[in-house]
Every structure is written in structure tokens, then in C-alpha cells.
Coordinates of C-alpha atoms in Angstrom, one line a residue:
Chain A
M1 CA 114.3 70.3 140.1
R2 CA 110.5 70.0 140.5
K3 CA 110.2 73.6 139.2
T4 CA 112.1 72.9 135.9
K5 CA 110.0 69.9 135.3
N6 CA 106.9 71.9 135.9
S7 CA 107.9 74.7 133.5
V8 CA 108.7 72.2 130.8
S9 CA 105.3 70.7 131.0
Y10 CA 103.7 74.2 131.0
N11 CA 105.8 75.3 128.0
K12 CA 104.0 73.0 125.6
W13 CA 101.1 75.5 126.1
G14 CA 103.3 78.0 124.2
Y15 CA 102.8 75.8 121.1
I16 CA 99.1 75.2 121.8
F17 CA 98.4 78.9 122.0
L18 CA 100.2 79.5 118.7
I19 CA 98.1 77.0 116.8
P20 CA 95.3 79.5 115.7
F21 CA 97.7 82.1 114.5
M22 CA 99.9 79.7 112.7
T23 CA 97.0 77.8 111.1
A24 CA 95.3 81.1 109.9
F25 CA 98.7 82.4 108.7
I26 CA 99.5 79.2 106.7
I27 CA 96.1 78.9 105.1
F28 CA 95.3 82.5 104.3
Q29 CA 98.7 84.1 103.8
F30 CA 101.5 81.6 103.3
I31 CA 99.8 79.2 100.9
P32 CA 98.5 82.2 98.9
L33 CA 102.0 83.7 98.7
L34 CA 103.4 80.4 97.4
N35 CA 100.5 80.1 95.0
T36 CA 101.1 83.6 93.7
I37 CA 104.8 82.8 93.1
Y38 CA 103.8 79.5 91.4
N39 CA 101.2 81.2 89.2
S40 CA 103.8 83.8 88.0
F41 CA 105.6 81.0 86.0
F42 CA 102.5 80.0 84.0
E43 CA 100.8 81.4 81.0
N44 CA 97.2 81.7 82.2
Y45 CA 94.7 84.2 80.9
L46 CA 91.4 84.6 79.2
V47 CA 90.8 85.7 75.5
G48 CA 87.2 86.5 75.3
L49 CA 85.7 83.3 76.8
N50 CA 88.6 81.1 75.9
Q51 CA 91.0 80.0 78.6
V52 CA 94.7 80.0 77.6
G53 CA 96.9 77.8 79.7
P54 CA 97.9 77.2 82.4
T55 CA 101.2 76.3 80.6
F56 CA 104.6 76.5 82.3
I57 CA 106.6 79.3 80.6
G58 CA 109.3 79.9 83.1
L59 CA 110.2 83.6 83.4
D60 CA 108.3 84.8 80.3
N61 CA 105.7 86.6 82.3
Y62 CA 108.4 88.7 84.0
K63 CA 110.1 89.3 80.7
S64 CA 107.0 90.6 79.0
L65 CA 106.0 92.6 82.1
I66 CA 109.4 94.4 82.0
S67 CA 109.7 94.8 78.2
N68 CA 106.1 96.1 77.9
G69 CA 106.9 99.5 79.4
D70 CA 103.6 99.8 81.3
L71 CA 105.3 98.7 84.5
L72 CA 107.8 101.6 84.3
I73 CA 105.0 104.1 83.8
Y74 CA 103.0 102.8 86.7
T75 CA 106.0 102.6 89.0
R76 CA 106.8 106.2 88.1
N77 CA 103.3 107.3 88.8
T78 CA 103.2 105.5 92.2
L79 CA 106.5 107.0 93.2
I80 CA 105.6 110.5 92.1
L81 CA 102.3 110.3 94.1
W82 CA 104.2 109.1 97.1
V83 CA 106.8 111.9 97.0
M84 CA 104.0 114.5 96.4
C85 CA 102.3 113.2 99.5
F86 CA 105.3 112.4 101.7
V87 CA 107.3 115.6 101.4
P88 CA 104.5 118.1 102.6
Q89 CA 103.4 115.5 105.1
I90 CA 106.7 115.1 106.8
I91 CA 107.3 118.9 106.9
L92 CA 103.9 119.6 108.3
S93 CA 104.1 116.7 110.8
L94 CA 107.6 117.7 112.0
T95 CA 106.5 121.3 112.5
L96 CA 103.3 120.4 114.4
A97 CA 105.1 117.8 116.5
A98 CA 107.8 120.3 117.4
W99 CA 105.2 122.8 118.5
F100 CA 103.1 120.3 120.5
S101 CA 106.2 119.1 122.4
D102 CA 107.8 122.5 122.9
A103 CA 107.4 123.3 126.5
S104 CA 108.3 126.9 126.1
L105 CA 105.4 127.5 123.7
K106 CA 102.8 126.4 126.2
L107 CA 100.2 125.7 123.5
K108 CA 96.6 125.3 124.8
G109 CA 94.1 122.8 123.4
T110 CA 96.7 120.4 122.0
R111 CA 94.4 117.5 122.7
F112 CA 91.7 119.1 120.6
F113 CA 94.1 119.7 117.7
K114 CA 95.6 116.2 118.0
T115 CA 92.1 114.7 117.9
V116 CA 91.2 116.8 114.8
I117 CA 94.3 116.0 112.8
Y118 CA 94.0 112.3 113.5
L119 CA 90.4 112.1 112.4
P120 CA 91.0 111.9 108.6
N121 CA 93.1 108.8 109.2
L122 CA 90.0 106.8 110.2
I123 CA 87.9 107.8 107.2
M124 CA 87.0 105.2 104.6
A125 CA 89.5 106.0 101.8
S126 CA 87.1 105.0 99.1
A127 CA 84.3 107.2 100.5
F128 CA 86.7 110.1 101.0
S129 CA 87.8 109.8 97.4
M130 CA 84.2 109.6 96.2
L131 CA 83.6 112.8 98.2
F132 CA 86.5 114.6 96.5
F133 CA 85.3 113.3 93.1
T134 CA 81.9 114.9 93.6
L135 CA 83.3 118.1 95.2
F136 CA 85.8 118.7 92.5
S137 CA 83.7 117.6 89.5
E138 CA 82.9 120.0 86.8
R139 CA 79.6 121.2 88.3
G140 CA 80.7 120.5 91.9
P141 CA 80.8 122.8 94.9
I142 CA 84.5 123.7 94.6
N143 CA 84.0 125.0 91.0
S144 CA 80.9 126.9 92.1
I145 CA 82.7 128.5 95.0
L146 CA 85.6 129.5 92.8
I147 CA 83.2 131.0 90.3
Q148 CA 81.2 132.8 93.0
L149 CA 84.4 134.3 94.3
G150 CA 85.3 135.4 90.9
I151 CA 88.6 133.4 90.8
L152 CA 87.4 131.4 87.8
S153 CA 85.1 132.5 84.9
K154 CA 84.2 129.0 83.8
P155 CA 84.5 125.6 85.6
F156 CA 87.9 124.0 85.7
V157 CA 87.9 120.3 84.8
F158 CA 90.2 119.0 87.5
F159 CA 90.1 115.4 86.3
S160 CA 91.4 116.1 82.8
S161 CA 94.5 117.7 84.2
T162 CA 97.3 115.4 85.2
I163 CA 98.8 117.8 87.7
A164 CA 95.4 118.6 89.3
T165 CA 94.4 114.9 89.6
R166 CA 97.8 113.9 91.0
T167 CA 97.7 116.8 93.5
L168 CA 94.3 115.8 94.7
I169 CA 95.3 112.2 95.3
A170 CA 98.5 113.3 97.1
F171 CA 96.5 115.9 99.0
M172 CA 94.0 113.3 100.2
N173 CA 96.7 110.9 101.3
C174 CA 98.6 113.6 103.0
M175 CA 95.5 114.7 104.9
M176 CA 94.8 111.1 105.9
W177 CA 98.3 110.4 107.2
F178 CA 99.8 113.6 108.5
G179 CA 98.0 113.3 111.9
N180 CA 99.3 109.8 112.4
T181 CA 102.8 110.9 111.5
T182 CA 102.6 113.9 113.8
I183 CA 101.6 111.7 116.8
L184 CA 104.4 109.2 116.1
L185 CA 107.0 112.0 115.8
M186 CA 105.6 113.6 119.0
A187 CA 106.1 110.3 120.9
G188 CA 109.6 110.3 119.6
M189 CA 110.2 113.9 120.6
M190 CA 108.7 113.3 124.1
G191 CA 111.3 110.5 124.5
I192 CA 114.2 113.0 124.1
D193 CA 115.9 113.9 127.4
G194 CA 114.6 117.4 128.3
S195 CA 117.9 118.5 129.8
L196 CA 119.4 118.5 126.3
F197 CA 116.9 121.2 125.2
E198 CA 117.7 123.2 128.4
A199 CA 121.4 122.9 127.8
A200 CA 121.0 124.1 124.2
Q201 CA 118.9 127.1 125.4
V202 CA 121.4 128.0 128.1
D203 CA 124.0 128.0 125.3
G204 CA 121.9 130.6 123.5
A205 CA 120.5 128.4 120.7
T206 CA 117.4 129.7 119.0
S207 CA 114.4 127.4 118.7
T208 CA 115.2 126.8 115.0
Q209 CA 118.7 125.8 115.9
V210 CA 117.5 123.5 118.7
F211 CA 115.1 121.8 116.2
F212 CA 117.8 121.2 113.5
K213 CA 120.8 120.4 115.8
V214 CA 119.2 118.6 118.7
T215 CA 115.7 117.3 117.9
L216 CA 116.2 116.1 114.3
P217 CA 119.3 114.1 114.7
L218 CA 117.9 112.3 117.8
L219 CA 114.7 111.6 115.9
R220 CA 116.4 109.6 113.2
P221 CA 115.3 106.2 114.3
I222 CA 111.6 107.2 114.4
L223 CA 111.9 109.2 111.2
L224 CA 113.3 106.1 109.5
Y225 CA 110.4 104.1 110.8
V226 CA 107.9 106.7 109.5
M227 CA 109.6 106.8 106.1
I228 CA 109.7 103.0 105.7
T229 CA 106.1 102.5 106.7
S230 CA 105.0 105.4 104.5
L231 CA 106.9 104.1 101.5
I232 CA 105.5 100.6 101.9
G233 CA 102.1 102.2 102.3
G234 CA 102.7 104.4 99.2
L235 CA 103.5 101.3 97.1
Q236 CA 100.1 99.9 98.1
L237 CA 98.3 103.1 97.0
F238 CA 95.0 101.9 95.6
D239 CA 91.6 103.0 97.1
V240 CA 91.9 106.7 96.5
P241 CA 93.1 106.8 92.8
Q242 CA 90.9 103.7 92.0
I243 CA 87.7 105.4 93.1
L244 CA 88.7 108.9 92.0
T245 CA 89.4 107.8 88.4
N246 CA 87.0 104.8 88.4
G247 CA 89.9 102.5 87.9
T248 CA 91.1 104.1 84.6
G249 CA 94.0 106.0 86.0
D250 CA 93.0 109.0 83.9
P251 CA 94.1 111.4 82.6
M252 CA 96.3 109.4 80.1
R253 CA 97.0 106.7 82.7
N254 CA 99.0 109.2 84.7
T255 CA 97.5 108.3 88.0
M256 CA 97.5 104.5 87.5
T257 CA 99.3 102.9 90.4
L258 CA 101.0 99.5 90.6
I259 CA 98.2 98.0 92.7
M260 CA 95.6 99.4 90.3
F261 CA 97.5 97.6 87.5
L262 CA 97.5 94.4 89.6
N263 CA 93.8 94.8 90.2
N264 CA 93.1 95.1 86.5
H265 CA 95.0 91.8 85.9
L266 CA 93.1 90.1 88.7
Y267 CA 89.7 91.2 87.3
S268 CA 90.6 90.2 83.8
K269 CA 91.8 86.8 85.2
N270 CA 95.2 87.3 83.7
Y271 CA 96.7 85.3 86.5
G272 CA 100.2 84.8 85.0
M273 CA 100.8 88.5 84.8
A274 CA 99.1 89.2 88.1
G275 CA 101.4 86.7 89.7
A276 CA 104.6 88.1 88.2
L277 CA 103.6 91.6 89.2
S278 CA 102.8 90.5 92.7
V279 CA 106.2 88.8 93.1
M280 CA 107.9 91.9 91.7
L281 CA 106.0 94.1 94.2
F282 CA 107.0 91.7 97.0
I283 CA 110.7 92.0 95.9
I284 CA 110.5 95.8 95.5
T285 CA 109.0 96.1 99.0
C286 CA 111.8 94.0 100.5
I287 CA 114.6 95.8 98.6
L288 CA 113.2 99.3 99.5
S289 CA 113.1 98.5 103.2
L290 CA 116.6 97.0 103.0
I291 CA 118.0 100.1 101.3
I292 CA 116.5 102.4 103.9
F293 CA 117.8 100.3 106.7
K294 CA 121.3 100.2 105.1
A295 CA 121.3 103.9 104.5
S296 CA 120.6 104.7 108.1
G297 CA 123.4 102.4 109.1
H298 CA 125.8 104.4 107.0
D299 CA 124.6 107.7 108.5
K300 CA 125.8 106.5 111.9
R301 CA 129.4 107.1 110.9
K302 CA 128.8 110.9 111.1
Chain B
M1 CA 116.9 142.7 130.7
E2 CA 116.6 144.0 127.1
N3 CA 117.6 140.6 125.8
K4 CA 115.1 138.9 127.9
K5 CA 112.3 141.1 126.7
T6 CA 112.9 140.4 123.0
K7 CA 113.1 136.8 123.7
G8 CA 109.7 136.9 125.4
M9 CA 108.3 138.7 122.5
S10 CA 109.6 136.1 120.1
V11 CA 108.0 133.3 122.1
H12 CA 104.7 135.3 122.0
A13 CA 105.0 135.8 118.3
R14 CA 105.9 132.1 117.7
R15 CA 102.9 131.1 119.8
T16 CA 100.5 133.3 117.8
F17 CA 102.0 132.0 114.6
S18 CA 101.5 128.3 115.7
Y19 CA 97.9 129.0 116.7
I20 CA 97.2 130.5 113.3
I21 CA 98.7 127.5 111.5
L22 CA 96.9 125.1 113.8
V23 CA 93.6 126.7 113.2
L24 CA 94.1 126.7 109.5
V25 CA 95.0 123.0 109.6
T26 CA 91.9 122.3 111.7
I27 CA 89.8 124.1 109.2
L28 CA 91.4 122.1 106.4
C29 CA 90.7 118.8 108.2
L30 CA 87.1 119.6 109.1
F31 CA 86.0 121.6 106.0
W32 CA 85.3 118.4 103.9
F33 CA 83.1 116.9 106.5
Y34 CA 81.2 120.1 106.9
V35 CA 80.6 120.3 103.1
L36 CA 79.6 116.6 103.1
F37 CA 77.1 117.2 105.9
I38 CA 75.7 120.3 104.2
N39 CA 75.4 118.7 100.8
A40 CA 73.8 115.6 102.3
T41 CA 70.9 117.8 103.6
R42 CA 70.3 119.4 100.2
S43 CA 68.1 118.3 97.4
N44 CA 69.4 117.6 93.9
G45 CA 67.9 120.9 92.6
E46 CA 69.5 122.9 95.3
L47 CA 72.9 121.2 94.8
Q48 CA 72.8 122.1 91.1
S49 CA 72.2 125.7 91.8
G50 CA 75.5 126.3 93.5
F51 CA 77.0 126.0 97.0
T52 CA 76.0 127.5 100.3
F53 CA 77.3 127.0 103.8
I54 CA 73.8 126.7 105.3
P55 CA 72.2 123.2 105.7
S56 CA 68.9 122.5 104.1
T57 CA 66.1 120.2 105.0
H58 CA 66.2 117.3 102.6
L59 CA 68.3 114.8 104.6
L60 CA 65.5 112.3 105.2
E61 CA 64.2 112.7 101.7
N62 CA 67.6 111.9 100.2
W63 CA 67.9 108.9 102.5
K64 CA 64.5 107.6 101.4
N65 CA 65.4 108.0 97.8
L66 CA 68.7 106.2 98.3
R67 CA 67.0 103.3 100.0
A68 CA 64.5 103.1 97.1
G69 CA 67.3 103.0 94.6
T70 CA 69.2 100.0 93.2
L71 CA 72.1 100.0 95.7
P72 CA 71.5 97.5 98.5
I73 CA 72.5 100.0 101.1
L74 CA 71.0 98.4 104.2
S75 CA 72.4 95.0 103.4
G76 CA 75.7 96.7 102.7
L77 CA 75.6 98.2 106.2
K78 CA 74.7 94.9 107.7
N79 CA 77.5 93.1 105.9
S80 CA 80.0 95.8 106.8
L81 CA 79.0 95.5 110.5
I82 CA 79.0 91.7 110.6
I83 CA 82.5 91.5 109.0
S84 CA 84.0 94.3 111.0
C85 CA 82.7 93.0 114.3
S86 CA 83.7 89.4 113.6
C87 CA 87.1 90.6 112.6
V88 CA 87.4 92.5 115.9
L89 CA 86.5 89.4 118.0
F90 CA 88.7 86.9 116.1
S91 CA 91.7 89.2 115.6
V92 CA 91.8 90.7 119.1
Y93 CA 91.2 87.4 120.9
F94 CA 93.7 85.3 118.9
S95 CA 96.4 88.0 118.7
T96 CA 96.3 88.3 122.5
M97 CA 96.6 84.6 122.7
T98 CA 99.6 84.6 120.4
A99 CA 101.2 87.4 122.3
Y100 CA 100.6 85.4 125.5
A101 CA 102.2 82.3 124.0
I102 CA 105.4 84.3 123.2
H103 CA 105.3 86.3 126.4
A104 CA 104.6 83.7 129.0
Y105 CA 106.3 80.5 127.8
D106 CA 109.8 79.4 127.0
F107 CA 109.8 76.9 124.2
K108 CA 112.5 75.9 121.7
L109 CA 111.0 77.5 118.5
K110 CA 110.3 80.8 120.3
K111 CA 113.6 82.3 119.1
F112 CA 112.5 81.6 115.6
I113 CA 108.8 82.3 115.7
Y114 CA 108.9 85.8 117.3
P115 CA 111.2 87.4 114.7
F116 CA 109.3 85.5 112.0
I117 CA 106.0 87.1 113.0
L118 CA 107.7 90.6 113.0
A119 CA 109.1 89.9 109.5
I120 CA 105.7 89.0 108.0
M121 CA 104.3 92.3 109.4
M122 CA 105.9 93.9 106.3
I123 CA 104.2 91.7 103.7
P124 CA 101.4 93.8 102.0
T125 CA 98.1 91.9 101.7
Q126 CA 97.9 92.9 98.0
V127 CA 101.0 90.8 97.2
T128 CA 99.2 87.6 98.2
A129 CA 95.8 88.7 96.8
L130 CA 96.1 86.4 93.7
G131 CA 96.8 83.3 95.8
F132 CA 94.0 84.4 98.2
V133 CA 91.5 84.7 95.3
K134 CA 92.5 81.3 93.9
L135 CA 92.1 79.8 97.4
V136 CA 88.7 81.3 97.7
D137 CA 87.7 80.0 94.3
A138 CA 88.9 76.5 95.1
V139 CA 87.0 76.0 98.4
S140 CA 83.3 76.1 98.0
I141 CA 82.4 77.4 101.5
F142 CA 84.8 80.4 100.9
R143 CA 83.3 81.4 97.6
D144 CA 81.5 84.7 97.7
S145 CA 81.5 84.6 101.5
P146 CA 82.8 86.7 104.3
V147 CA 84.4 83.7 106.0
P148 CA 87.8 83.9 104.5
L149 CA 87.9 87.7 105.1
I150 CA 87.2 87.1 108.8
A151 CA 89.4 84.1 109.2
T152 CA 92.5 85.8 107.8
T153 CA 92.4 88.3 110.7
I154 CA 93.2 85.6 113.2
A155 CA 96.8 86.0 112.1
A156 CA 97.2 89.8 112.5
P157 CA 100.9 90.5 113.2
V158 CA 100.4 94.2 113.9
T159 CA 97.8 93.6 116.6
F160 CA 100.0 90.8 117.9
F161 CA 102.9 93.2 118.2
Y162 CA 100.9 95.8 120.1
M163 CA 99.6 93.1 122.5
K164 CA 103.1 91.8 123.1
Q165 CA 104.4 95.3 123.8
Y166 CA 101.6 95.9 126.2
M167 CA 102.0 92.6 128.0
E168 CA 105.7 93.4 128.6
S169 CA 104.7 96.5 130.6
T170 CA 101.7 95.2 132.4
L171 CA 101.6 91.4 132.9
P172 CA 104.1 90.1 135.5
L173 CA 104.9 86.4 135.1
S174 CA 104.6 86.0 138.9
L175 CA 100.9 86.5 138.5
I176 CA 100.6 83.6 136.1
E177 CA 102.7 81.5 138.5
A178 CA 100.3 82.4 141.3
A179 CA 97.3 81.3 139.3
R180 CA 99.0 77.9 138.6
I181 CA 99.6 77.4 142.3
D182 CA 95.9 78.0 142.8
G183 CA 95.3 75.2 140.4
S184 CA 94.0 77.2 137.4
N185 CA 94.7 75.5 134.1
E186 CA 96.6 77.4 131.4
F187 CA 93.6 78.0 129.2
R188 CA 91.5 79.3 132.1
T189 CA 94.3 81.5 133.3
F190 CA 94.4 83.1 129.9
N191 CA 90.7 83.7 129.7
S192 CA 89.9 84.8 133.2
I193 CA 93.1 86.5 134.3
V194 CA 95.2 87.6 131.3
L195 CA 92.3 88.9 129.1
P196 CA 90.8 91.2 131.8
L197 CA 94.2 92.7 132.5
M198 CA 94.6 93.4 128.8
K199 CA 91.4 95.4 128.5
P200 CA 92.9 98.8 127.7
A201 CA 95.0 97.3 124.9
I202 CA 92.1 95.2 123.7
A203 CA 90.0 98.4 123.5
V204 CA 92.5 100.2 121.4
Q205 CA 93.1 97.3 119.0
A206 CA 89.4 96.6 118.8
I207 CA 88.8 100.1 117.5
F208 CA 91.7 99.9 115.0
T209 CA 90.6 96.5 113.7
F210 CA 87.0 97.6 113.3
V211 CA 88.0 100.8 111.4
N212 CA 90.5 98.9 109.1
N213 CA 87.9 96.3 108.2
W214 CA 85.1 98.8 107.9
N215 CA 87.2 100.7 105.4
N216 CA 88.7 97.7 103.6
Y217 CA 88.1 97.7 99.9
F218 CA 90.7 95.8 97.8
V219 CA 90.4 92.2 98.9
P220 CA 86.7 92.2 99.8
A221 CA 85.9 93.6 96.3
L222 CA 87.7 90.6 94.8
V223 CA 85.9 88.1 97.0
L224 CA 82.3 89.3 97.5
K225 CA 80.5 89.2 94.2
S226 CA 76.8 89.0 94.8
D227 CA 74.6 92.0 95.6
D228 CA 73.5 90.8 99.1
K229 CA 77.1 90.0 100.2
Q230 CA 78.8 93.3 99.4
T231 CA 80.1 95.8 101.9
L232 CA 79.9 99.6 101.9
P233 CA 83.2 100.4 100.2
I234 CA 82.2 98.1 97.3
L235 CA 78.9 99.9 97.0
I236 CA 80.8 103.2 97.0
A237 CA 82.9 101.9 94.1
R238 CA 79.7 100.8 92.3
L239 CA 78.2 104.3 92.9
R240 CA 81.3 105.7 91.3
S241 CA 81.1 103.5 88.2
A242 CA 77.4 104.1 87.7
D243 CA 76.7 106.8 85.1
F244 CA 77.3 109.7 87.4
L245 CA 75.3 112.5 85.9
K246 CA 72.1 110.5 85.9
F247 CA 72.3 110.3 89.6
D248 CA 70.6 112.4 92.2
M249 CA 73.5 114.1 93.8
G250 CA 71.7 114.3 97.2
Q251 CA 71.7 110.5 97.3
V252 CA 75.4 110.4 96.5
Y253 CA 76.2 112.6 99.4
V254 CA 74.0 110.7 101.8
M255 CA 75.7 107.5 100.8
I256 CA 79.1 108.9 101.4
A257 CA 78.0 110.4 104.7
F258 CA 76.5 107.1 105.7
S259 CA 79.8 105.4 105.2
I260 CA 81.9 108.0 106.9
F261 CA 79.9 109.3 109.9
P262 CA 79.6 106.0 111.9
V263 CA 83.4 106.0 112.3
V264 CA 83.5 109.7 113.0
I265 CA 80.9 109.2 115.8
I266 CA 82.8 106.3 117.3
Y267 CA 85.9 108.4 117.1
L268 CA 84.3 111.4 118.9
F269 CA 83.5 109.2 121.9
L270 CA 86.8 107.3 122.0
S271 CA 89.3 109.8 120.6
K272 CA 91.2 110.1 123.9
Y273 CA 92.0 106.3 123.8
I274 CA 92.7 106.2 120.1
V275 CA 95.1 109.1 120.0
S276 CA 97.1 107.8 123.0
G277 CA 96.9 104.3 121.6
V278 CA 98.6 105.5 118.4
A279 CA 101.4 107.0 120.5
L280 CA 101.7 103.8 122.6
G281 CA 102.1 101.7 119.5
A282 CA 104.7 104.1 118.2
V283 CA 107.2 103.7 121.0
K284 CA 108.8 100.7 119.3
E285 CA 112.4 100.2 118.9

């Protein structure tokens, strides 16, 4: 009896300890979210130095955002960049993780390799992007190496080619994230019961068969997690293309991502459109995670 | 016997193959940093004349030129350090406190609050950026100031989640009970018993919080407008938008190196904890 009374009086401390988190969350995240949604229903922008609005216009911002066509282009760009980054990344990470956790391979120095492949994840994306911009510029070291090797006769202008620019962005992101993915997948593989591998080997399965028939199916939950976080991260792609193209999304706006679009609206103080775009991004993020969660639910029937 | 031999061979071949790929991947990861280091040591003239793999001697000269230039590099460093370190203090301390509230107490709203915090983990900060900028504009002490950037990190769901996971495996409730019997009040129990026990998790999250805020560009660029308030990523962006060819390339490389290498050095010392920390955070269901 005394104990229950005690624990009840202690439990009010649960609320007290939550106060800082909740206060910060409400002021700096929740109110801004509501404010963003609120702004999306108003006409509010600058023409030269003249402020237009704010006037309530209902869903007009959303309508003009969708009918304009830019949104579609930038969504496409963002998704293309994500796929170009994610596909090689997941293949490389699965391969490396399988090797690192394969006891029969007995690889030496795995800690060194893990340390090295995780390093790019901690690098300032904007500085890394600036580095690539200088290295791959017309008179930069990469062109001079390629010319010295005789591969090129004159400098190749990487940043006026859509494919080259997109590849560079995807490559940088892939480099920055494959180490993280490898370590996550490895943790998942280590969690698999070792006797399953032994049983498969006794049955005469090759290492490729073990990988596709045992490891991969058991990894599904963590693969799903990796894919969701990567997709949500991919939608937020900003620093690398912003710095690489100086915010222009060149060539021909082909590397302009959704967040760069949002950033442009925020800088030009076009708050109505920025609000509508933010809300749409918010909804897209929610829907995408739901789709993936659902899809994995269906797969369980197999 | 025959069979066994071919199988052994194939393991050997596979091992060699994996080493080759691993070495290639390692080179791919380190190549850029090596080139950055080399180029930071070369003068503009040397840089224009083509690339070599041998470092030169102009590192200090490039650094002096950069400092003499228009970019407020030292104040950028100072601002980046102040913001990142403050974020570490606030984020780690209050996330641990939040995790402790959920871990150690039974209260009515807990059933609601825990899943709620996990759900808001998914909200990208960019989505609320507009409201955040409006808030900063509306409150005079937030305008052009690092305060809102630091205060936001008090509510860090990802750090909270890590702390909560760690507490479940290392913090027995009986220990808190024992402290109560000894007459320690709840706040003191948290500060002098729980926090020390959380040291390994705190170290890992401190590093991640530091790195994230050191590298953060999108929101700080919207908030910090005046020269003497800006952080390194914003200066990098300014360097990019300045007329590029007029610039001394040696300075550009030193500036990039200056932004990247502090984190690399921290990482070299703490990589063991960081890599295992990533894996620890990954074992989530």
C-alpha cells in the first residue's frame, strides 16, 4: 500500500522531466509546422519591393504549384538522383556486409575497412560538394589527370552535361552513405542465427545460394528500414546539389531538387508557395513511408 | 577429398577477390581527401599547371592569404564551434532526461507520448523550415542569432531513442529504487547516478550531434544573415557563389580542408566508438 502511494508521488517526475523536450518541441517544431500549413493557404509574396498579401486564397497555392509543371520536374529529378544513388549503394553495402560477416572468409583488417568506409559519412556535405566542384571543374585536377593519361584530348565540361552532373551528385551521396548502410546491414546479418548458415552449407549450398536464400530473406526488416530512411533522406537532398550547382540546378534545371525549390521560395520570401510545397513534401514523406510499410506487410504472405 | 580441395580453393579465390574490391573501395574513399590535402599545400600557380601526387610547401601561405581575404574564416570557425558544442550539451543532456522520464516512471500519458516521439522522428526539419524562419523573424532575440538553432536540439527524437534503447539494457530500476531509499531526490538521482552510467551512450551521441551541427547548412543559412554570425558551411556556400575564377585556388582548397579535417581528426581518435555506436543504434526493431 505504502509502495503504490510512493510510486504515484514519484511518477509526477515523469512529467517534470518531459517539460524541456516538450517545450522545445512545441516552440521550435510544432508551432512552425502549424504555421507552415497556415501559410500555405495565403497569397503572400514579394514583387520587387512590394509585398502582396497575405490574403486568404484557400487551396490556390496548391493548384498553381501542381499546374505549373515545375513540381513534376523537380520531383522527377529528386527521384532519379535517389535511385542513381541507392541502387549502387545497396548492392555495394550488401556485398561488403556479407563479406564482413562471413565467418568462412576470415577477412583480416575488417575494423580498418569499416573505419574507412564510414569516414565519408561524417564529412560536411557542402564542403565535400565544393571539393568535387573544384576537382571536376574545367581546369581542375580530374581533367588534367585525364589529359595527362591521354584519355581526353581537351577538358570535358562535367557541369554542362546532365548525366555527368547527376552522376557526380549520386556518386557523392553514395560515397557518403554506403558505409553507414554497410554497418547497419552487418548488424542485421550478425543477428542471424549462425546454425542456419551451417545447415545450408551442410546441405551443399554455395555461398551465393546462402546469400540469396538465407541471408537476404532474413534481412528484410532491416533492408526495409534502410530503404525507408534512405528514401526520406533522398527527398531531403539539398546540400550537395545546391553547392555543386550554386543553387541553379544546372544544367537546364536537371539537378534541381525539391528542397532546392523550397529554398528558392524561402529566399524570395514567397511564403505562400513555400508553405504549399512544404505541406506537400510532408504528405509525400508520410505516404512513401506508409507504402513501403504496407508493401512489406504483403510480402509476408510468401 | 577432391571436392574438399576445390572448395578450399574457391574460398581462397573469394577471399582474394574480396580483398581486391575492399582495397579499391578504400582507395575510392581516401583518394578525395588525399587530393584535397595535396592541393591545399600547393600555390595557385602550381595548381594551374596540372596535377601531381606530391605535396608542395605553400600550406601556410595559402592559409595566410585566406585569412587576409574577405571571408570571415576565424569567426566562422568560432561560430561553428560554439553552436556545435552548445547543441551537444543541450541535446544530449535533455534527450537523456527525456529518455529517463519514459524509462523510469509510469504515468498516464506515457502510452501516448512514447509513440508520439517516435512518430515525429520521421518529420524532416526542412518541412517546418518556413514556420521556423517566421518564428525567428517574429521574436527579436532569435533574429540572426544562434539561440533558436541551439534550443531546437533540446527536442532531438533520434538522440532520445538511442538513449532509451541504451537505458533498457544498462539501467536497472532497482538502482533508482535504492537511491530513493538513501534519500536522494529524483533530480539528484538523475544527475549523479543516471548520467554517469550513461557515459558510453552520451559519448556516442555527443559525437553524432557535434558532427551533424558542424555540417548543418540548410536551416542555419536561413537564420544567420550577418557576416560575424555565419558558420563554416555558409561560408563555403559564399565561396562557391563568389566569382570562382578570380579566386586563388590554393585558398579554396585550404578553406575546404579547414572545414573537413577537424571532423576527420576527431574521427581518427574515436572511430572505434563511432563505428560500434552506429551498429548499436541499428539494432532497432
